[in-house]
Short mmCIF file of C-alpha atoms in Angstrom, two decimals:
data_model
loop_
_atom_site.label_atom_id
_atom_site.label_comp_id
_atom_site.label_asym_id
_atom_site.label_seq_id
_atom_site.Cartn_x
_atom_site.Cartn_y
_atom_site.Cartn_z
CA UNK A 100 -38.46 -10.57 -11.86
CA UNK A 101 -35.82 -12.95 -13.20
CA UNK A 102 -32.54 -12.93 -11.34
CA UNK A 103 -29.37 -14.71 -10.26
CA UNK A 104 -28.81 -15.87 -6.72
CA UNK A 105 -25.44 -17.06 -5.39
CA UNK A 106 -25.02 -19.03 -2.17
CA UNK A 107 -21.41 -19.16 -0.95
CA UNK A 108 -19.82 -21.19 1.83
CA UNK A 109 -16.28 -19.99 2.55
CA UNK A 110 -14.02 -22.21 4.66
CA UNK A 111 -10.61 -21.76 6.32
CA UNK A 112 -10.88 -17.98 6.16
CA UNK A 113 -8.79 -15.47 8.10
CA UNK A 114 -10.57 -15.35 11.47
CA UNK A 115 -9.37 -11.79 12.15
CA UNK A 116 -11.10 -10.55 9.01
CA UNK A 117 -14.29 -12.44 9.89
CA UNK A 118 -14.46 -10.48 13.12
CA UNK A 119 -13.80 -7.05 11.59
CA UNK A 120 -17.12 -5.30 10.99
CA UNK A 121 -15.65 -2.31 9.09
CA UNK A 122 -13.53 -4.45 6.80
CA UNK A 123 -16.43 -6.75 5.90
CA UNK A 124 -18.68 -3.82 5.10
CA UNK A 125 -16.01 -2.34 2.82
CA UNK A 126 -15.45 -5.69 1.11
CA UNK A 127 -19.12 -6.34 0.37
CA UNK A 128 -19.75 -2.75 -0.70
CA UNK A 129 -16.83 -2.90 -3.12
CA UNK A 130 -18.02 -6.23 -4.59
CA UNK A 131 -21.51 -4.84 -5.16
CA UNK A 132 -20.22 -1.67 -6.80
CA UNK A 133 -17.69 -3.59 -8.89
CA UNK A 134 -20.66 -5.55 -10.28
CA UNK A 135 -22.32 -2.26 -11.27
CA UNK A 136 -24.99 -2.39 -8.57
CA UNK A 137 -26.45 0.55 -6.66
CA UNK A 138 -26.04 0.35 -2.87
CA UNK A 139 -29.17 1.66 -1.15
CA UNK A 140 -28.36 0.86 2.49
CA UNK A 141 -25.96 -1.21 4.58
CA UNK A 142 -26.15 -2.49 8.13
CA UNK A 143 -23.55 -4.60 9.93
CA UNK A 144 -23.87 -5.92 13.47
CA UNK A 145 -20.97 -7.35 15.52
CA UNK A 146 -21.62 -10.08 18.06
CA UNK A 147 -19.67 -10.62 21.26
CA UNK A 148 -17.27 -12.21 21.73
CA UNK A 149 -17.11 -12.81 17.99
CA UNK A 150 -18.99 -12.95 14.71
CA UNK A 151 -20.60 -10.44 12.37
CA UNK A 152 -23.85 -10.32 10.45
CA UNK A 153 -24.13 -7.81 7.64
CA UNK A 154 -26.53 -6.83 4.90
CA UNK A 155 -26.03 -4.62 1.83
CA UNK A 156 -29.42 -3.58 0.42
CA UNK A 157 -29.16 -3.13 -3.35
CA UNK A 158 -31.47 -1.45 -5.80
CA UNK A 159 -31.53 -4.87 -7.48
CA UNK A 160 -31.82 -6.96 -4.25
CA UNK A 161 -29.18 -7.74 -1.59
CA UNK A 162 -25.78 -9.09 -0.49
CA UNK A 163 -25.41 -10.56 3.00
CA UNK A 164 -22.78 -12.24 5.17
CA UNK A 165 -22.73 -14.20 8.43
CA UNK A 166 -19.39 -15.13 10.02
CA UNK A 167 -18.17 -17.65 12.58
CA UNK A 168 -14.54 -16.59 13.28
CA UNK A 169 -14.02 -19.46 15.71
CA UNK A 170 -14.73 -21.88 12.85
CA UNK A 171 -13.00 -19.72 10.19
CA UNK A 172 -16.26 -19.96 8.23
CA UNK A 173 -18.51 -17.45 6.48
CA UNK A 174 -21.76 -17.83 4.58
CA UNK A 175 -22.71 -15.29 1.92
CA UNK A 176 -25.84 -14.69 -0.06
CA UNK A 177 -25.71 -12.55 -3.23
CA UNK A 178 -28.97 -12.02 -5.11
CA UNK A 179 -29.69 -9.62 -7.94
CA UNK A 180 -32.39 -9.27 -10.54
CA UNK A 181 -31.85 -7.85 -13.99
CA UNK A 182 -28.71 -8.17 -16.10
CA UNK A 183 -26.04 -7.78 -13.39
CA UNK A 184 -23.87 -10.84 -12.83
CA UNK A 185 -22.89 -11.50 -9.19
CA UNK A 186 -20.72 -14.43 -10.32
CA UNK A 187 -18.10 -11.93 -11.47
CA UNK A 188 -17.44 -10.99 -7.84
CA UNK A 189 -17.06 -14.46 -6.31
CA UNK A 190 -13.29 -14.29 -6.65
CA UNK A 191 -13.19 -10.84 -5.02
CA UNK A 192 -15.24 -12.00 -2.03
CA UNK A 193 -13.33 -15.23 -1.45
CA UNK A 194 -9.95 -13.57 -1.83
CA UNK A 195 -11.09 -10.79 0.49
CA UNK A 196 -11.86 -13.36 3.19
CA UNK A 197 -8.63 -15.27 2.45
CA UNK A 198 -10.71 -18.44 2.00
CA UNK A 199 -8.85 -21.67 1.27
CA UNK A 200 -11.94 -23.74 0.34
CA UNK A 201 -15.36 -22.79 -0.95
CA UNK A 202 -18.67 -24.15 -2.15
CA UNK A 203 -20.70 -21.91 -4.46
CA UNK A 204 -24.22 -22.55 -5.74
CA UNK A 205 -25.95 -20.48 -8.41
CA UNK A 206 -29.75 -20.37 -8.49
CA UNK A 207 -31.75 -18.89 -11.34
CA UNK A 208 -34.77 -17.50 -9.52
CA UNK A 209 -38.03 -18.89 -10.83
CA UNK A 210 -36.57 -22.40 -11.29
CA UNK A 211 -36.24 -25.17 -8.75
CA UNK A 212 -32.76 -26.62 -9.39
CA UNK A 213 -29.61 -24.89 -8.13
CA UNK A 214 -26.40 -25.27 -10.15
CA UNK A 215 -23.15 -26.18 -8.38
CA UNK A 216 -20.62 -23.63 -9.61
CA UNK A 217 -17.64 -24.63 -7.45
CA UNK A 218 -16.81 -27.08 -4.70
CA UNK A 219 -13.06 -27.20 -4.29
CA UNK A 220 -10.00 -26.01 -2.44
CA UNK A 221 -8.84 -22.52 -3.31
CA UNK A 222 -5.19 -21.86 -4.12
CA UNK A 223 -3.43 -19.98 -1.34
CA UNK A 224 -3.99 -16.32 -2.13
CA UNK A 225 -0.97 -14.06 -2.21
CA UNK A 226 1.59 -16.88 -2.56
CA UNK A 227 3.81 -16.25 -5.59
CA UNK A 228 6.07 -18.97 -6.94
CA UNK A 229 9.23 -19.59 -4.91
CA UNK A 230 12.45 -17.90 -5.87
CA UNK A 231 14.11 -20.07 -8.49
CA UNK A 232 17.66 -19.16 -7.49
CA UNK A 233 17.40 -19.70 -3.77
CA UNK A 234 15.39 -22.84 -3.20
CA UNK A 235 12.04 -21.17 -2.61
CA UNK A 236 12.46 -20.89 1.16
CA UNK A 237 12.02 -17.13 1.45
CA UNK A 238 9.12 -14.72 1.80
CA UNK A 239 8.17 -12.94 -1.43
CA UNK A 240 6.49 -9.51 -1.40
CA UNK A 241 6.49 -8.74 -5.12
CA UNK A 242 3.35 -8.99 -7.21
CA UNK A 243 2.98 -11.22 -10.27
CA UNK A 244 4.58 -8.73 -12.66
CA UNK A 245 7.51 -8.04 -10.33
CA UNK A 246 8.15 -11.78 -10.23
CA UNK A 247 7.93 -12.23 -13.99
CA UNK A 248 10.26 -9.32 -14.67
CA UNK A 249 12.82 -10.29 -12.02
CA UNK A 250 12.98 -13.95 -13.07
CA UNK A 251 13.36 -12.96 -16.72
CA UNK A 252 16.28 -10.73 -15.80
CA UNK A 253 17.92 -13.42 -13.67
CA UNK A 254 17.62 -15.98 -16.47
CA UNK A 255 19.03 -13.59 -19.07
CA UNK A 256 22.49 -12.20 -19.65
CA UNK A 257 22.19 -9.49 -17.06
CA UNK A 258 24.57 -8.60 -14.26
CA UNK A 259 23.63 -9.34 -10.65
CA UNK A 260 25.24 -6.37 -8.89
CA UNK A 261 24.24 -7.26 -5.35
CA UNK A 262 22.71 -10.38 -3.85
CA UNK A 263 22.37 -10.56 -0.08
CA UNK A 264 20.01 -12.10 2.40
CA UNK A 265 19.87 -10.00 5.54
CA UNK A 266 18.09 -10.75 8.77
CA UNK A 267 15.09 -8.88 7.36
CA UNK A 268 14.82 -9.51 3.62
CA UNK A 269 16.48 -10.61 0.39
CA UNK A 270 18.18 -7.75 -1.44
CA UNK A 271 19.00 -8.04 -5.14
CA UNK A 272 20.28 -5.39 -7.54
CA UNK A 273 20.27 -6.26 -11.23
CA UNK A 274 21.82 -4.31 -14.09
CA UNK A 275 20.27 -4.56 -17.54
CA UNK A 276 19.70 -1.38 -19.54
CA UNK A 277 18.84 0.04 -16.15
CA UNK A 278 19.68 -0.74 -12.53
CA UNK A 279 16.88 -2.27 -10.46
CA UNK A 280 16.60 -3.06 -6.77
CA UNK A 281 14.32 -5.81 -5.47
CA UNK A 282 13.50 -6.50 -1.82
CA UNK A 283 11.96 -9.95 -1.31
CA UNK A 284 11.08 -9.91 -4.98
CA UNK A 285 9.32 -6.53 -4.89
CA UNK A 286 10.67 -3.90 -7.28
CA UNK A 287 11.88 -0.84 -5.36
CA UNK A 288 13.14 1.31 -8.21
CA UNK A 289 14.43 1.39 -11.77
CA UNK A 290 17.20 3.85 -12.59
CA UNK A 291 15.28 4.80 -15.74
CA UNK A 292 12.52 6.62 -13.87
CA UNK A 293 13.24 6.63 -10.12
CA UNK A 294 13.85 10.40 -10.33
CA UNK A 295 10.16 10.91 -11.17
CA UNK A 296 9.10 9.17 -7.97
CA UNK A 297 11.70 10.81 -5.75
CA UNK A 298 11.10 14.32 -7.08
CA UNK A 299 7.40 13.88 -6.36
CA UNK A 300 8.09 12.44 -2.90
CA UNK A 301 10.45 15.20 -1.76
CA UNK A 302 9.99 18.55 -3.47
CA UNK A 303 6.26 19.31 -3.02
CA UNK A 304 6.69 18.98 0.76
CA UNK A 305 9.61 21.42 0.71
CA UNK A 306 7.31 24.15 -0.63
CA UNK A 307 5.54 24.21 2.75
CA UNK A 308 8.83 24.49 4.70
CA UNK A 309 11.19 26.05 2.15
CA UNK A 310 14.27 26.42 4.40
CA UNK A 311 14.34 23.53 6.90
CA UNK A 312 17.64 22.98 8.68
CA UNK A 313 16.81 19.45 9.89
CA UNK A 314 15.07 16.67 7.99
CA UNK A 315 14.08 13.14 9.03
CA UNK A 316 13.78 10.36 6.44
CA UNK A 317 12.10 7.11 7.53
CA UNK A 318 12.89 4.30 5.11
CA UNK A 319 14.59 5.26 1.86
CA UNK A 320 17.77 3.35 2.68
CA UNK A 321 18.76 3.42 -1.01
CA UNK A 322 19.69 7.09 -0.54
CA UNK A 323 17.66 8.34 -3.51
CA UNK A 324 15.19 10.49 -1.54
CA UNK A 325 18.18 11.68 0.49
CA UNK A 326 19.88 12.80 -2.73
CA UNK A 327 16.94 15.12 -3.43
CA UNK A 328 16.87 16.49 0.14
CA UNK A 329 20.57 17.37 0.05
CA UNK A 330 19.98 19.67 -2.92
CA UNK A 331 18.65 22.32 -0.50
CA UNK A 332 21.36 24.62 0.93
CA UNK A 333 19.33 25.23 4.11
CA UNK A 334 19.56 21.56 5.14
CA UNK A 335 22.30 21.23 7.74
CA UNK A 336 21.44 17.80 9.16
CA UNK A 337 19.50 14.75 7.97
CA UNK A 338 18.64 11.70 10.06
CA UNK A 339 18.09 8.67 7.81
CA UNK A 340 16.41 5.73 9.55
CA UNK A 341 16.23 2.37 7.77
CA UNK A 342 15.68 -1.02 9.36
CA UNK A 343 18.06 -3.03 7.20
CA UNK A 344 21.85 -2.41 7.41
CA UNK A 345 22.24 -4.43 4.19
CA UNK A 346 20.31 -1.84 2.18
CA UNK A 347 22.33 0.99 3.72
CA UNK A 348 25.56 -0.86 2.97
CA UNK A 349 24.55 -1.40 -0.65
CA UNK A 350 23.65 2.28 -0.99
CA UNK A 351 27.19 3.24 0.06
CA UNK A 352 29.33 0.40 -1.32
CA UNK A 353 27.69 -0.47 -4.64
CA UNK A 354 29.36 1.76 -7.20
CA UNK A 355 26.28 1.79 -9.41
CA UNK A 356 23.89 2.74 -6.62
CA UNK A 357 26.29 5.24 -5.05
CA UNK A 358 26.60 6.93 -8.44
CA UNK A 359 22.82 7.01 -8.73
CA UNK A 360 22.29 8.51 -5.26
CA UNK A 361 25.24 10.94 -5.62
CA UNK A 362 26.98 9.24 -2.65
CA UNK A 363 24.34 10.81 -0.43
CA UNK A 364 24.93 8.46 2.50
CA UNK A 365 28.56 9.61 2.69
CA UNK A 366 27.59 13.29 3.00
CA UNK A 367 28.84 14.88 6.24
CA UNK A 368 25.37 16.30 6.94
CA UNK A 369 23.84 12.82 7.17
CA UNK A 370 23.48 10.61 10.24
CA UNK A 371 22.47 7.05 9.35
CA UNK A 372 20.44 5.02 11.87
CA UNK A 373 20.09 1.28 11.08
CA UNK A 374 17.10 0.68 13.34
CA UNK A 375 13.34 0.31 13.50
CA UNK A 376 11.50 3.56 12.72
CA UNK A 377 9.08 3.09 15.60
CA UNK A 378 11.94 2.68 18.06
CA UNK A 379 13.65 5.78 16.68
CA UNK A 380 10.53 7.91 16.95
CA UNK A 381 9.76 6.65 20.46
CA UNK A 382 13.23 7.63 21.71
CA UNK A 383 13.52 10.86 19.70
CA UNK A 384 13.37 14.24 21.45
CA UNK A 385 14.03 16.41 18.38
CA UNK A 386 11.36 18.32 16.47
CA UNK A 387 11.71 18.18 12.71
CA UNK A 388 10.19 20.75 10.35
CA UNK A 389 10.10 18.09 7.60
CA UNK A 390 9.68 14.31 7.80
CA UNK A 391 9.73 12.06 4.72
CA UNK A 392 8.19 8.60 5.06
CA UNK A 393 9.32 6.21 2.34
CA UNK A 394 8.27 2.78 3.59
CA UNK A 395 7.52 -0.28 1.44
CA UNK A 396 3.89 -0.87 0.49
CA UNK A 397 1.66 -2.44 3.19
CA UNK A 398 1.89 -5.95 1.75
CA UNK A 399 2.04 -7.86 5.04
CA UNK A 400 1.14 -7.36 8.68
CA UNK A 401 4.58 -5.94 9.55
CA UNK A 402 4.57 -3.22 6.91
CA UNK A 403 0.86 -2.59 7.44
CA UNK A 404 1.66 -1.66 11.06
CA UNK A 405 3.67 1.29 9.73
CA UNK A 406 0.49 2.80 8.26
CA UNK A 407 -1.63 2.90 11.44
CA UNK A 408 -3.23 5.66 13.48
CA UNK A 409 -0.81 4.84 16.29
CA UNK A 410 2.24 5.22 14.05
CA UNK A 411 1.13 8.62 12.72
CA UNK A 412 0.33 9.73 16.27
CA UNK A 413 3.90 8.84 17.28
CA UNK A 414 5.25 10.70 14.26
CA UNK A 415 3.16 13.74 15.15
CA UNK A 416 5.04 14.07 18.43
CA UNK A 417 8.29 14.51 16.46
CA UNK A 418 6.94 17.05 13.96
CA UNK A 419 7.31 20.80 14.55
CA UNK A 420 4.04 22.69 14.93
CA UNK A 421 4.57 24.45 11.59
CA UNK A 422 6.16 21.40 9.95
CA UNK A 423 4.88 18.89 7.39
CA UNK A 424 5.47 15.26 6.57
CA UNK A 425 4.97 13.35 3.34
CA UNK A 426 4.16 9.67 2.97
CA UNK A 427 4.37 7.48 -0.11
CA UNK A 428 0.94 5.90 -0.41
CA UNK A 429 0.90 3.09 -3.00
CA UNK A 430 -0.48 2.65 -6.49
CA UNK A 431 -3.66 4.36 -7.66
CA UNK A 432 -3.93 1.93 -10.58
CA UNK A 433 -3.82 -1.23 -8.47
CA UNK A 434 -4.84 -0.20 -4.95
CA UNK A 435 -6.87 3.05 -4.93
CA UNK A 436 -8.76 2.15 -1.74
CA UNK A 437 -5.43 1.52 0.02
CA UNK A 438 -4.31 4.96 -1.15
CA UNK A 439 -7.36 6.71 0.26
CA UNK A 440 -7.22 4.56 3.42
CA UNK A 441 -3.69 5.78 4.14
CA UNK A 442 -4.94 9.37 3.86
CA UNK A 443 -7.92 8.65 6.11
CA UNK A 444 -5.67 6.98 8.67
CA UNK A 445 -3.32 9.99 8.68
CA UNK A 446 -6.33 12.24 9.33
CA UNK A 447 -7.45 9.95 12.17
CA UNK A 448 -4.22 10.93 13.97
CA UNK A 449 -5.28 14.60 13.87
CA UNK A 450 -3.49 15.75 10.71
CA UNK A 451 -4.74 17.94 7.89
CA UNK A 452 -3.84 16.36 4.55
CA UNK A 453 -3.24 17.11 0.89
CA UNK A 454 -3.29 14.22 -1.58
CA UNK A 455 -1.47 14.08 -4.91
CA UNK A 456 -0.09 11.67 -7.50
CA UNK A 457 2.22 11.26 -10.48
CA UNK A 458 2.93 8.71 -13.21
CA UNK A 459 6.06 6.57 -12.71
CA UNK A 460 6.33 4.29 -15.77
CA UNK A 461 7.84 1.36 -13.83
CA UNK A 462 4.95 1.44 -11.35
CA UNK A 463 2.07 3.33 -12.94
CA UNK A 464 0.05 6.06 -11.24
CA UNK A 465 1.57 6.59 -7.78
CA UNK A 466 0.08 8.40 -4.81
CA UNK A 467 1.34 10.52 -1.91
CA UNK A 468 -0.13 12.35 1.09
CA UNK A 469 1.22 15.44 2.84
CA UNK A 470 0.20 15.89 6.48
CA UNK A 471 0.42 18.89 8.80
CA UNK A 472 -0.93 20.05 12.15
CA UNK A 473 -2.59 23.05 10.45
CA UNK A 474 -4.61 23.40 7.25
CA UNK A 475 -2.72 23.27 3.96
CA UNK A 476 -3.34 24.66 0.47
CA UNK A 477 -1.73 24.13 -2.95
CA UNK A 478 -2.29 27.80 -3.77
CA UNK A 479 0.87 29.32 -5.25
CA UNK A 480 3.02 26.25 -4.63
CA UNK A 481 5.93 25.79 -7.02
CA UNK A 482 9.07 23.67 -6.72
CA UNK A 483 11.88 25.67 -5.08
CA UNK A 484 14.68 24.09 -7.14
CA UNK A 485 14.86 22.91 -10.77
CA UNK A 486 13.07 19.58 -11.27
CA UNK A 487 12.96 17.41 -14.36
CA UNK A 488 9.41 16.13 -13.99
CA UNK A 489 7.24 18.20 -11.64
CA UNK A 490 4.51 20.44 -13.11
CA UNK A 491 4.20 24.14 -12.50
CA UNK A 492 2.00 24.80 -10.58
CA UNK A 493 2.16 21.81 -8.26
CA UNK A 494 -1.61 21.98 -7.84
CA UNK A 495 -1.84 19.95 -11.07
CA UNK A 496 -0.61 16.93 -9.11
CA UNK A 497 -3.78 17.03 -7.01
CA UNK A 498 -6.19 16.38 -9.90
CA UNK A 499 -7.55 12.83 -9.76
CA UNK A 500 -9.56 10.87 -12.34
CA UNK A 501 -13.22 10.40 -11.42
CA UNK A 502 -12.70 6.62 -11.25
CA UNK A 503 -10.12 7.11 -8.48
CA UNK A 504 -12.22 9.68 -6.61
CA UNK A 505 -15.13 7.22 -6.67
CA UNK A 506 -13.11 4.85 -4.46
CA UNK A 507 -12.53 7.44 -1.72
CA UNK A 508 -15.79 6.69 0.21
CA UNK A 509 -14.57 3.08 0.62
CA UNK A 510 -11.49 4.11 2.62
CA UNK A 511 -10.97 2.60 6.06
CA UNK A 512 -8.86 3.55 9.08
CA UNK A 513 -5.96 1.17 9.72
CA UNK A 514 -5.13 0.80 13.42
CA UNK A 515 -3.20 -1.56 15.69
CA UNK A 516 -6.52 -3.03 16.85
CA UNK A 517 -7.66 -3.55 13.25
CA UNK A 518 -4.54 -3.84 11.10
CA UNK A 519 -6.19 -4.81 7.84
CA UNK A 520 -4.48 -2.65 5.22
CA UNK A 521 -2.37 -5.59 3.99
CA UNK A 522 -5.50 -7.68 3.45
CA UNK A 523 -7.08 -4.82 1.52
CA UNK A 524 -3.87 -4.42 -0.50
CA UNK A 525 -3.94 -8.05 -1.65
CA UNK A 526 -7.69 -7.95 -2.22
CA UNK A 527 -7.40 -4.95 -4.54
CA UNK A 528 -4.26 -6.04 -6.33
CA UNK A 529 -5.66 -8.88 -8.42
CA UNK A 530 -2.19 -9.83 -9.70
CA UNK A 531 -0.80 -10.34 -6.18
#
């Protein structure tokens, strides 16, 4: 009958999260399962105009939450008997609510005196150290390891090939033994292994539409995915849409990057559109048999909005009935629930999906989703052109470890009304 009982008061939380019933249920369920506990039942009730009460019934007791979004406050109660330690999940819960202050009591059941575990301000979650070279006045998207690697390169005897602050982000290209691009501190590629990522992004989708004449690429302003697309003789026209003219300029004018992307942006078959992808899709009247979506990870509200039901619904209008699209879908090592959530959100827009992944040493295990208006199968799929890294058959890319598959039931749908994927991204990525 002995057990541990935590009482948490979380202050200065994100009020949007405190009012999101689905997100809170996913957060508490994940915390319970991370602690090795069996979830028996969950029930969450939203109040109007605001507030949520929720309860996770555990085989070893319970985890509950009550929220007051108007006060940016939440109270949580985490009780378990046996050997499980709920204290291990305090950080997960508080980070998940974006709490800035917290008071946590621990009570050993069967005694009368609670122990004060914490009563202090929390460091601002998701706020890496400022950029040392530029006064620290810019947004930073990169995780802890991106920051450590980039700063080490900048301090060392390495060549800064490109350094430009655009209206949208800070672009840096650094040459060491490889060439690396960073956007707001987030590593975009290393020349040592970018071909692994871009072969996996492009060539499996081509097996479903082997001779497309028109292709649309959203994002991918570095021209590396475009390089792979242009290897197909059937491709007569490619529209490349990227928000930032600075990235497109670097892809054409930097000798190192142009050599890496085979001068793909200067190819006569390519039309470059420096504009917002949503605006392009909204104005577009062309149907594409193949669309490649190569956006940055959903690390903030802006990028998270590019992974919503509404965005995929807009994309669907531009996809041919027998066409497919492929979407890069984040790290399986760091953010498996984000990966599955992107797939679930694509399906919420009426697509059939196939999920797959590959190992990119600079990033780890990386995931992708293919979407189509009709059912898809990996049966008999092989790359149509020689590839350095893809397996034969491609079906091997669709085999996932059991630990990753176990996260799939926790996936959520990301929508404009509940744009929470960026919160989930930071919650999962403990080094963010």
